[in-house]
Amino acid sequence: MAKTVKLADIAKVVGVSTVSVSKCLAGKGGVSEEMKERIKQTAEQLGYISPSIMKQNRAGGTGNIGVLLPQRFVGNNTFYWNLYERLVNVLSGRGYYGILELISIEDEKNCIMPNMIPDRKVDGVIVLGQANNQYTAMIAENKVIPVIFLDYYMGRPEYDTVISDGFHGMYQLTNYLLEMGHTQIGFVGTILSTSSITDRYLGYLKAMMEKGLTPKPEWIIPDREEGNGALLDMTLPEELPTAFACNCDVVAYRLVNLLKARGLTVPEDISVVGYDNYFLEDATQEAITTYEVGMQRMAEICVKTLMKKICGERYYKGVQVVTGHIVYKKSVRRI
């Protein structure tokens, strides 16, 4: 369970007494305007919620936040399970319980509204992972419960969402491969299966285009079916590039195993980069260079925005992008 932020935590960061923090947040005098601003900014950054606001938020409410996750994304050590755990911790620190409901393939296809919304079993909903467009629209346009989407977006500016910077992240990774001397670079991922994979492909393509390079069509390898997201048996072409950029770390490890089956090693024969940096390697796996997603920051921004929607406060509307950084490991060699 996430730690509830206390006045003493804020006082320690700012370097003032707990009494000064208490006076400031209660709107009382005795604290300079400059110090008030510092205290308020620190309180917001730490995620502090006053007891009165917490009671107000839950008065007449359920104290629950629903998290909807398409069932096809469920599995051991998946990216979304890791992100869900962070959401639960952030919600806990704000006095809420996170209630997970899996969206079955059938319910998603037939646009069946989850009972938690019409029954008002939750005060807000987070949709984690990309559902189909019709299901997304149904949830977003409900008139009962505030909604925010996490890790995907649609071309609707009125839909509030938090995503990682997939375009710029893969652009950086591909530029790194180019800097290491690679000009023959493939991409692994079904381009239009999710908004995040599309963004990552476009980031890869931009880096290639800036160098005047055009990847061969056979070097763009699908990894899943469009629509239902079911993983495909990936097929490698006879002629291989010198490097691959993969849309996520799990797919990168699948690719490494395919290369091994062909008698090739990483990075001696083929260089590989992934995306996410949440997947835990073991002794039998290569350490793959990747782009670390700011999952904790994504969870915090998502919850903070939803809380403001629930309370009717002003908030940043539309798409909010969370940047990350490259984590250099041992899967790329200079040529």
Short mmCIF file of C-alpha atoms in Angstrom, two decimals:
data_model
loop_
_atom_site.label_atom_id
_atom_site.label_comp_id
_atom_site.label_asym_id
_atom_site.label_seq_id
_atom_site.Cartn_x
_atom_site.Cartn_y
_atom_site.Cartn_z
CA MET A 1 0.00 0.00 0.00
CA ALA A 2 1.31 3.44 -0.91
CA LYS A 3 2.31 5.69 1.95
CA THR A 4 -0.13 8.51 2.72
CA VAL A 5 1.65 11.87 2.47
CA LYS A 6 1.67 13.71 5.80
CA LEU A 7 2.35 17.32 6.72
CA ALA A 8 5.70 16.26 8.17
CA ASP A 9 6.73 14.84 4.76
CA ILE A 10 6.07 18.19 3.11
CA ALA A 11 7.82 20.10 5.92
CA LYS A 12 10.92 17.93 5.55
CA VAL A 13 11.20 18.58 1.81
CA VAL A 14 10.60 22.33 2.07
CA GLY A 15 12.70 22.77 5.22
CA VAL A 16 10.08 24.39 7.45
CA SER A 17 8.09 23.34 10.48
CA THR A 18 4.97 21.19 10.33
CA VAL A 19 3.08 24.12 11.88
CA SER A 20 4.04 26.37 8.95
CA VAL A 21 2.83 23.74 6.47
CA SER A 22 -0.43 23.35 8.39
CA LYS A 23 -1.05 27.11 8.42
CA CYS A 24 -0.32 27.44 4.71
CA LEU A 25 -2.58 24.60 3.60
CA ALA A 26 -5.35 25.79 5.91
CA GLY A 27 -5.18 29.26 4.34
CA LYS A 28 -4.02 30.96 7.52
CA GLY A 29 -1.46 33.77 7.87
CA GLY A 30 2.03 33.69 9.31
CA VAL A 31 3.74 32.37 6.16
CA SER A 32 5.24 34.50 3.36
CA GLU A 33 3.72 34.36 -0.11
CA GLU A 34 6.90 32.87 -1.53
CA MET A 35 6.92 30.12 1.09
CA LYS A 36 3.21 29.46 0.59
CA GLU A 37 3.87 28.84 -3.09
CA ARG A 38 6.75 26.46 -2.33
CA ILE A 39 4.68 24.53 0.20
CA LYS A 40 1.69 24.23 -2.12
CA GLN A 41 3.84 23.09 -5.04
CA THR A 42 5.60 20.50 -2.89
CA ALA A 43 2.30 19.24 -1.49
CA GLU A 44 0.96 18.76 -5.01
CA GLN A 45 4.13 17.04 -6.22
CA LEU A 46 4.05 14.60 -3.31
CA GLY A 47 0.36 13.87 -3.85
CA TYR A 48 -0.85 15.26 -0.53
CA ILE A 49 -4.58 15.27 0.10
CA SER A 50 -5.96 16.99 3.18
CA PRO A 51 -8.23 14.92 5.45
CA SER A 52 -11.13 17.27 4.71
CA ILE A 53 -10.73 16.87 0.94
CA MET A 54 -10.39 13.10 1.28
CA LYS A 55 -13.64 12.98 3.24
CA GLN A 56 -15.27 15.30 0.71
CA ASN A 57 -14.14 13.13 -2.18
CA ARG A 58 -15.63 10.05 -0.58
CA ALA A 59 -18.76 11.68 0.85
CA GLY A 60 -21.63 10.43 -1.23
CA GLY A 61 -19.17 8.37 -3.28
CA THR A 62 -17.93 4.81 -3.13
CA GLY A 63 -14.24 5.35 -2.43
CA ASN A 64 -13.56 3.01 -5.39
CA ILE A 65 -11.95 3.59 -8.79
CA GLY A 66 -12.63 1.07 -11.53
CA VAL A 67 -9.78 -0.16 -13.72
CA LEU A 68 -10.91 -1.77 -16.97
CA LEU A 69 -8.37 -4.00 -18.73
CA PRO A 70 -8.98 -5.97 -21.96
CA GLN A 71 -8.55 -9.64 -21.13
CA ARG A 72 -6.15 -10.24 -24.01
CA PHE A 73 -3.50 -8.17 -22.20
CA VAL A 74 -3.53 -10.35 -19.07
CA GLY A 75 -0.58 -12.64 -18.37
CA ASN A 76 2.33 -13.21 -16.05
CA ASN A 77 4.67 -10.22 -15.74
CA THR A 78 2.90 -8.24 -18.45
CA PHE A 79 3.45 -4.52 -18.89
CA TYR A 80 -0.16 -3.81 -17.95
CA TRP A 81 -0.05 -5.87 -14.80
CA ASN A 82 2.98 -3.86 -13.68
CA LEU A 83 1.19 -0.62 -14.53
CA TYR A 84 -1.96 -1.76 -12.70
CA GLU A 85 0.05 -2.40 -9.53
CA ARG A 86 1.35 1.15 -9.67
CA LEU A 87 -2.16 2.49 -10.16
CA VAL A 88 -3.38 0.62 -7.08
CA ASN A 89 -0.56 2.05 -4.98
CA VAL A 90 -1.19 5.61 -6.12
CA LEU A 91 -4.94 5.24 -5.56
CA SER A 92 -4.32 3.82 -2.10
CA GLY A 93 -2.25 6.88 -1.19
CA ARG A 94 -5.22 9.03 -2.11
CA GLY A 95 -7.69 7.06 -0.03
CA TYR A 96 -9.22 5.02 -2.86
CA TYR A 97 -9.43 1.33 -3.72
CA GLY A 98 -8.65 0.17 -7.26
CA ILE A 99 -11.23 -2.34 -8.50
CA LEU A 100 -10.02 -4.36 -11.50
CA GLU A 101 -12.51 -5.69 -14.07
CA LEU A 102 -11.36 -7.61 -17.12
CA ILE A 103 -13.07 -6.85 -20.42
CA SER A 104 -13.79 -10.15 -22.10
CA ILE A 105 -13.28 -10.42 -25.85
CA GLU A 106 -17.02 -11.02 -26.23
CA ASP A 107 -18.04 -7.99 -24.15
CA GLU A 108 -15.59 -5.77 -26.00
CA LYS A 109 -16.83 -6.98 -29.39
CA ASN A 110 -20.49 -6.49 -28.46
CA CYS A 111 -19.91 -3.24 -26.53
CA ILE A 112 -21.34 -4.53 -23.26
CA MET A 113 -21.14 -1.80 -20.63
CA PRO A 114 -19.43 -3.00 -17.41
CA ASN A 115 -21.87 -3.04 -14.50
CA MET A 116 -19.64 -0.85 -12.34
CA ILE A 117 -20.60 2.20 -14.43
CA PRO A 118 -24.44 2.14 -14.60
CA ASP A 119 -24.60 0.74 -11.05
CA ARG A 120 -22.33 3.56 -9.82
CA LYS A 121 -20.09 1.12 -7.99
CA VAL A 122 -17.08 3.38 -8.62
CA ASP A 123 -16.39 7.12 -8.57
CA GLY A 124 -14.28 7.07 -11.72
CA VAL A 125 -12.90 4.68 -14.34
CA ILE A 126 -9.41 4.12 -15.78
CA VAL A 127 -9.30 2.16 -19.05
CA LEU A 128 -5.88 0.49 -19.17
CA GLY A 129 -4.75 -0.81 -22.56
CA GLN A 130 -6.38 -0.31 -25.94
CA ALA A 131 -9.95 -1.52 -26.38
CA ASN A 132 -11.57 -1.31 -29.81
CA ASN A 133 -12.85 2.05 -31.01
CA GLN A 134 -16.53 1.31 -30.47
CA TYR A 135 -16.01 0.09 -26.91
CA THR A 136 -13.75 3.05 -26.14
CA ALA A 137 -16.36 5.51 -27.40
CA MET A 138 -19.09 3.83 -25.33
CA ILE A 139 -17.05 4.13 -22.12
CA ALA A 140 -15.82 7.67 -22.85
CA GLU A 141 -19.26 9.03 -23.64
CA ASN A 142 -21.11 7.56 -20.69
CA LYS A 143 -22.97 10.24 -18.71
CA VAL A 144 -22.54 8.62 -15.30
CA ILE A 145 -18.85 8.24 -14.32
CA PRO A 146 -15.69 10.29 -15.19
CA VAL A 147 -13.25 8.34 -17.38
CA ILE A 148 -9.58 8.53 -18.32
CA PHE A 149 -7.58 6.29 -20.66
CA LEU A 150 -4.08 5.01 -19.97
CA ASP A 151 -1.48 3.99 -22.57
CA TYR A 152 -3.56 4.61 -25.67
CA TYR A 153 -5.47 7.33 -27.43
CA MET A 154 -7.88 7.95 -30.28
CA GLY A 155 -8.32 10.93 -32.59
CA ARG A 156 -10.83 12.51 -30.25
CA PRO A 157 -9.48 15.57 -28.38
CA GLU A 158 -12.25 15.34 -25.77
CA TYR A 159 -11.02 11.93 -24.57
CA ASP A 160 -8.59 12.35 -21.67
CA THR A 161 -5.60 10.04 -21.77
CA VAL A 162 -2.03 9.51 -20.52
CA ILE A 163 0.53 7.84 -22.78
CA SER A 164 4.25 7.22 -22.95
CA ASP A 165 6.30 9.02 -25.59
CA GLY A 166 6.42 6.10 -28.01
CA PHE A 167 7.20 8.18 -31.07
CA HIS A 168 10.17 10.01 -29.59
CA GLY A 169 11.34 6.96 -27.64
CA MET A 170 11.63 4.74 -30.73
CA TYR A 171 13.08 7.66 -32.68
CA GLN A 172 15.89 7.84 -30.10
CA LEU A 173 16.44 4.06 -30.18
CA THR A 174 16.63 3.97 -33.97
CA ASN A 175 19.02 6.93 -34.00
CA TYR A 176 21.20 5.03 -31.54
CA LEU A 177 21.34 2.07 -33.94
CA LEU A 178 22.22 4.45 -36.76
CA GLU A 179 24.98 6.04 -34.67
CA MET A 180 26.36 2.54 -34.07
CA GLY A 181 26.78 2.17 -37.83
CA HIS A 182 23.61 0.25 -38.71
CA THR A 183 21.82 1.30 -41.88
CA GLN A 184 19.86 -1.92 -42.45
CA ILE A 185 17.33 -1.81 -39.61
CA GLY A 186 14.04 -3.70 -39.39
CA PHE A 187 11.00 -3.11 -37.19
CA VAL A 188 9.04 -5.76 -35.31
CA GLY A 189 5.41 -4.93 -34.56
CA THR A 190 2.00 -4.94 -36.23
CA ILE A 191 1.86 -1.29 -37.22
CA LEU A 192 -1.86 -0.52 -36.82
CA SER A 193 -2.72 -2.91 -33.98
CA THR A 194 -2.46 -0.25 -31.24
CA SER A 195 -1.82 3.48 -31.12
CA SER A 196 1.39 2.91 -29.15
CA ILE A 197 2.86 0.51 -31.72
CA THR A 198 1.88 2.89 -34.53
CA ASP A 199 3.66 5.75 -32.78
CA ARG A 200 6.77 3.63 -32.26
CA TYR A 201 6.82 2.59 -35.90
CA LEU A 202 6.52 6.22 -37.01
CA GLY A 203 9.39 7.21 -34.70
CA TYR A 204 11.51 4.46 -36.26
CA LEU A 205 10.51 5.55 -39.76
CA LYS A 206 11.33 9.22 -39.10
CA ALA A 207 14.85 8.35 -37.97
CA MET A 208 15.37 6.22 -41.09
CA MET A 209 13.95 8.87 -43.43
CA GLU A 210 16.22 11.55 -41.98
CA LYS A 211 19.19 9.44 -43.09
CA GLY A 212 17.70 8.87 -46.54
CA LEU A 213 17.05 5.19 -45.76
CA THR A 214 14.06 3.13 -46.84
CA PRO A 215 13.58 -0.17 -44.98
CA LYS A 216 12.72 -3.19 -47.07
CA PRO A 217 9.06 -4.25 -46.68
CA GLU A 218 10.10 -7.76 -45.60
CA TRP A 219 12.00 -6.22 -42.67
CA ILE A 220 8.75 -4.91 -41.15
CA ILE A 221 7.61 -8.00 -39.24
CA PRO A 222 4.08 -8.30 -37.76
CA ASP A 223 3.95 -9.71 -34.23
CA ARG A 224 0.19 -9.82 -33.50
CA GLU A 225 -3.19 -9.78 -35.17
CA GLU A 226 -4.94 -6.47 -35.68
CA GLY A 227 -8.15 -6.13 -33.68
CA ASN A 228 -7.81 -8.90 -31.10
CA GLY A 229 -4.08 -8.54 -30.42
CA ALA A 230 -3.43 -12.31 -30.49
CA LEU A 231 0.29 -13.00 -30.87
CA LEU A 232 1.42 -14.32 -34.25
CA ASP A 233 4.14 -16.82 -35.05
CA MET A 234 6.69 -14.35 -36.36
CA THR A 235 8.47 -15.29 -39.59
CA LEU A 236 11.92 -13.99 -40.42
CA PRO A 237 12.92 -13.23 -44.03
CA GLU A 238 15.83 -15.06 -45.64
CA GLU A 239 17.85 -11.85 -45.94
CA LEU A 240 18.13 -10.17 -42.57
CA PRO A 241 19.03 -6.59 -41.63
CA THR A 242 21.92 -5.97 -39.24
CA ALA A 243 19.57 -4.70 -36.51
CA PHE A 244 15.94 -4.80 -35.37
CA ALA A 245 13.91 -2.24 -33.40
CA CYS A 246 11.12 -4.05 -31.50
CA ASN A 247 7.91 -2.44 -30.29
CA CYS A 248 8.33 -3.91 -26.78
CA ASP A 249 10.76 -5.98 -24.73
CA VAL A 250 8.62 -9.14 -24.75
CA VAL A 251 8.66 -9.14 -28.54
CA ALA A 252 12.40 -8.44 -28.50
CA TYR A 253 12.98 -11.61 -26.47
CA ARG A 254 10.77 -13.58 -28.86
CA LEU A 255 12.88 -12.28 -31.73
CA VAL A 256 16.11 -13.24 -29.98
CA ASN A 257 14.84 -16.82 -29.66
CA LEU A 258 13.96 -16.92 -33.37
CA LEU A 259 17.44 -15.70 -34.24
CA LYS A 260 18.98 -18.34 -31.99
CA ALA A 261 16.96 -21.01 -33.79
CA ARG A 262 18.61 -19.85 -37.01
CA GLY A 263 22.04 -20.11 -35.39
CA LEU A 264 22.50 -16.37 -34.92
CA THR A 265 23.56 -14.55 -31.76
CA VAL A 266 22.83 -11.10 -30.32
CA PRO A 267 24.63 -8.75 -30.73
CA GLU A 268 27.45 -10.52 -32.61
CA ASP A 269 25.30 -11.27 -35.67
CA ILE A 270 22.19 -9.11 -35.15
CA SER A 271 21.64 -6.12 -32.87
CA VAL A 272 18.27 -5.75 -31.11
CA VAL A 273 16.55 -2.97 -29.16
CA GLY A 274 13.24 -3.14 -27.30
CA TYR A 275 10.86 -0.80 -25.49
CA ASP A 276 9.41 -0.59 -21.93
CA ASN A 277 12.24 -1.79 -19.64
CA TYR A 278 9.94 -3.47 -17.17
CA PHE A 279 10.67 -7.07 -18.17
CA LEU A 280 13.01 -8.78 -15.71
CA GLU A 281 15.83 -10.69 -17.37
CA ASP A 282 17.14 -13.93 -15.93
CA ALA A 283 20.44 -15.67 -16.42
CA THR A 284 19.28 -17.29 -19.68
CA GLN A 285 18.28 -14.03 -21.36
CA GLU A 286 20.26 -11.33 -23.09
CA ALA A 287 20.22 -7.84 -21.57
CA ILE A 288 18.42 -5.86 -24.27
CA THR A 289 18.92 -2.14 -24.81
CA THR A 290 15.53 -0.51 -24.41
CA TYR A 291 13.55 2.65 -23.70
CA GLU A 292 12.32 2.87 -20.13
CA VAL A 293 8.72 3.98 -19.81
CA GLY A 294 7.93 6.23 -16.84
CA MET A 295 5.23 3.89 -15.54
CA GLN A 296 5.12 5.42 -12.06
CA ARG A 297 4.78 8.91 -13.49
CA MET A 298 2.07 7.73 -15.89
CA ALA A 299 0.11 6.22 -12.99
CA GLU A 300 0.48 9.36 -10.88
CA ILE A 301 -0.63 11.73 -13.65
CA CYS A 302 -3.53 9.46 -14.57
CA VAL A 303 -4.85 9.28 -11.01
CA LYS A 304 -4.28 12.99 -10.33
CA THR A 305 -6.22 13.95 -13.48
CA LEU A 306 -9.08 11.59 -12.69
CA MET A 307 -9.33 12.90 -9.13
CA LYS A 308 -9.73 16.43 -10.49
CA LYS A 309 -12.43 15.27 -12.89
CA ILE A 310 -14.29 13.57 -10.05
CA CYS A 311 -14.13 16.72 -7.91
CA GLY A 312 -15.13 19.00 -10.78
CA GLU A 313 -11.83 20.87 -10.65
CA ARG A 314 -9.93 22.34 -13.59
CA TYR A 315 -7.47 19.88 -15.12
CA TYR A 316 -5.25 19.38 -18.18
CA LYS A 317 -7.58 17.99 -20.85
CA GLY A 318 -6.73 15.75 -23.78
CA VAL A 319 -3.54 13.75 -24.24
CA GLN A 320 -0.71 13.97 -21.68
CA VAL A 321 2.62 12.49 -22.79
CA VAL A 322 5.15 11.07 -20.32
CA THR A 323 8.76 10.87 -21.53
CA GLY A 324 11.30 8.20 -20.64
CA HIS A 325 14.94 7.45 -21.49
CA ILE A 326 17.16 4.87 -23.18
CA VAL A 327 18.67 2.17 -20.97
CA TYR A 328 21.86 0.94 -22.62
CA LYS A 329 22.56 -2.77 -22.16
CA LYS A 330 24.41 -5.38 -24.23
CA SER A 331 22.32 -6.11 -27.30
CA VAL A 332 23.85 -3.63 -29.79
CA ARG A 333 27.28 -3.72 -31.37
CA ARG A 334 29.04 -1.11 -33.47
CA ILE A 335 29.67 -2.03 -37.10
#
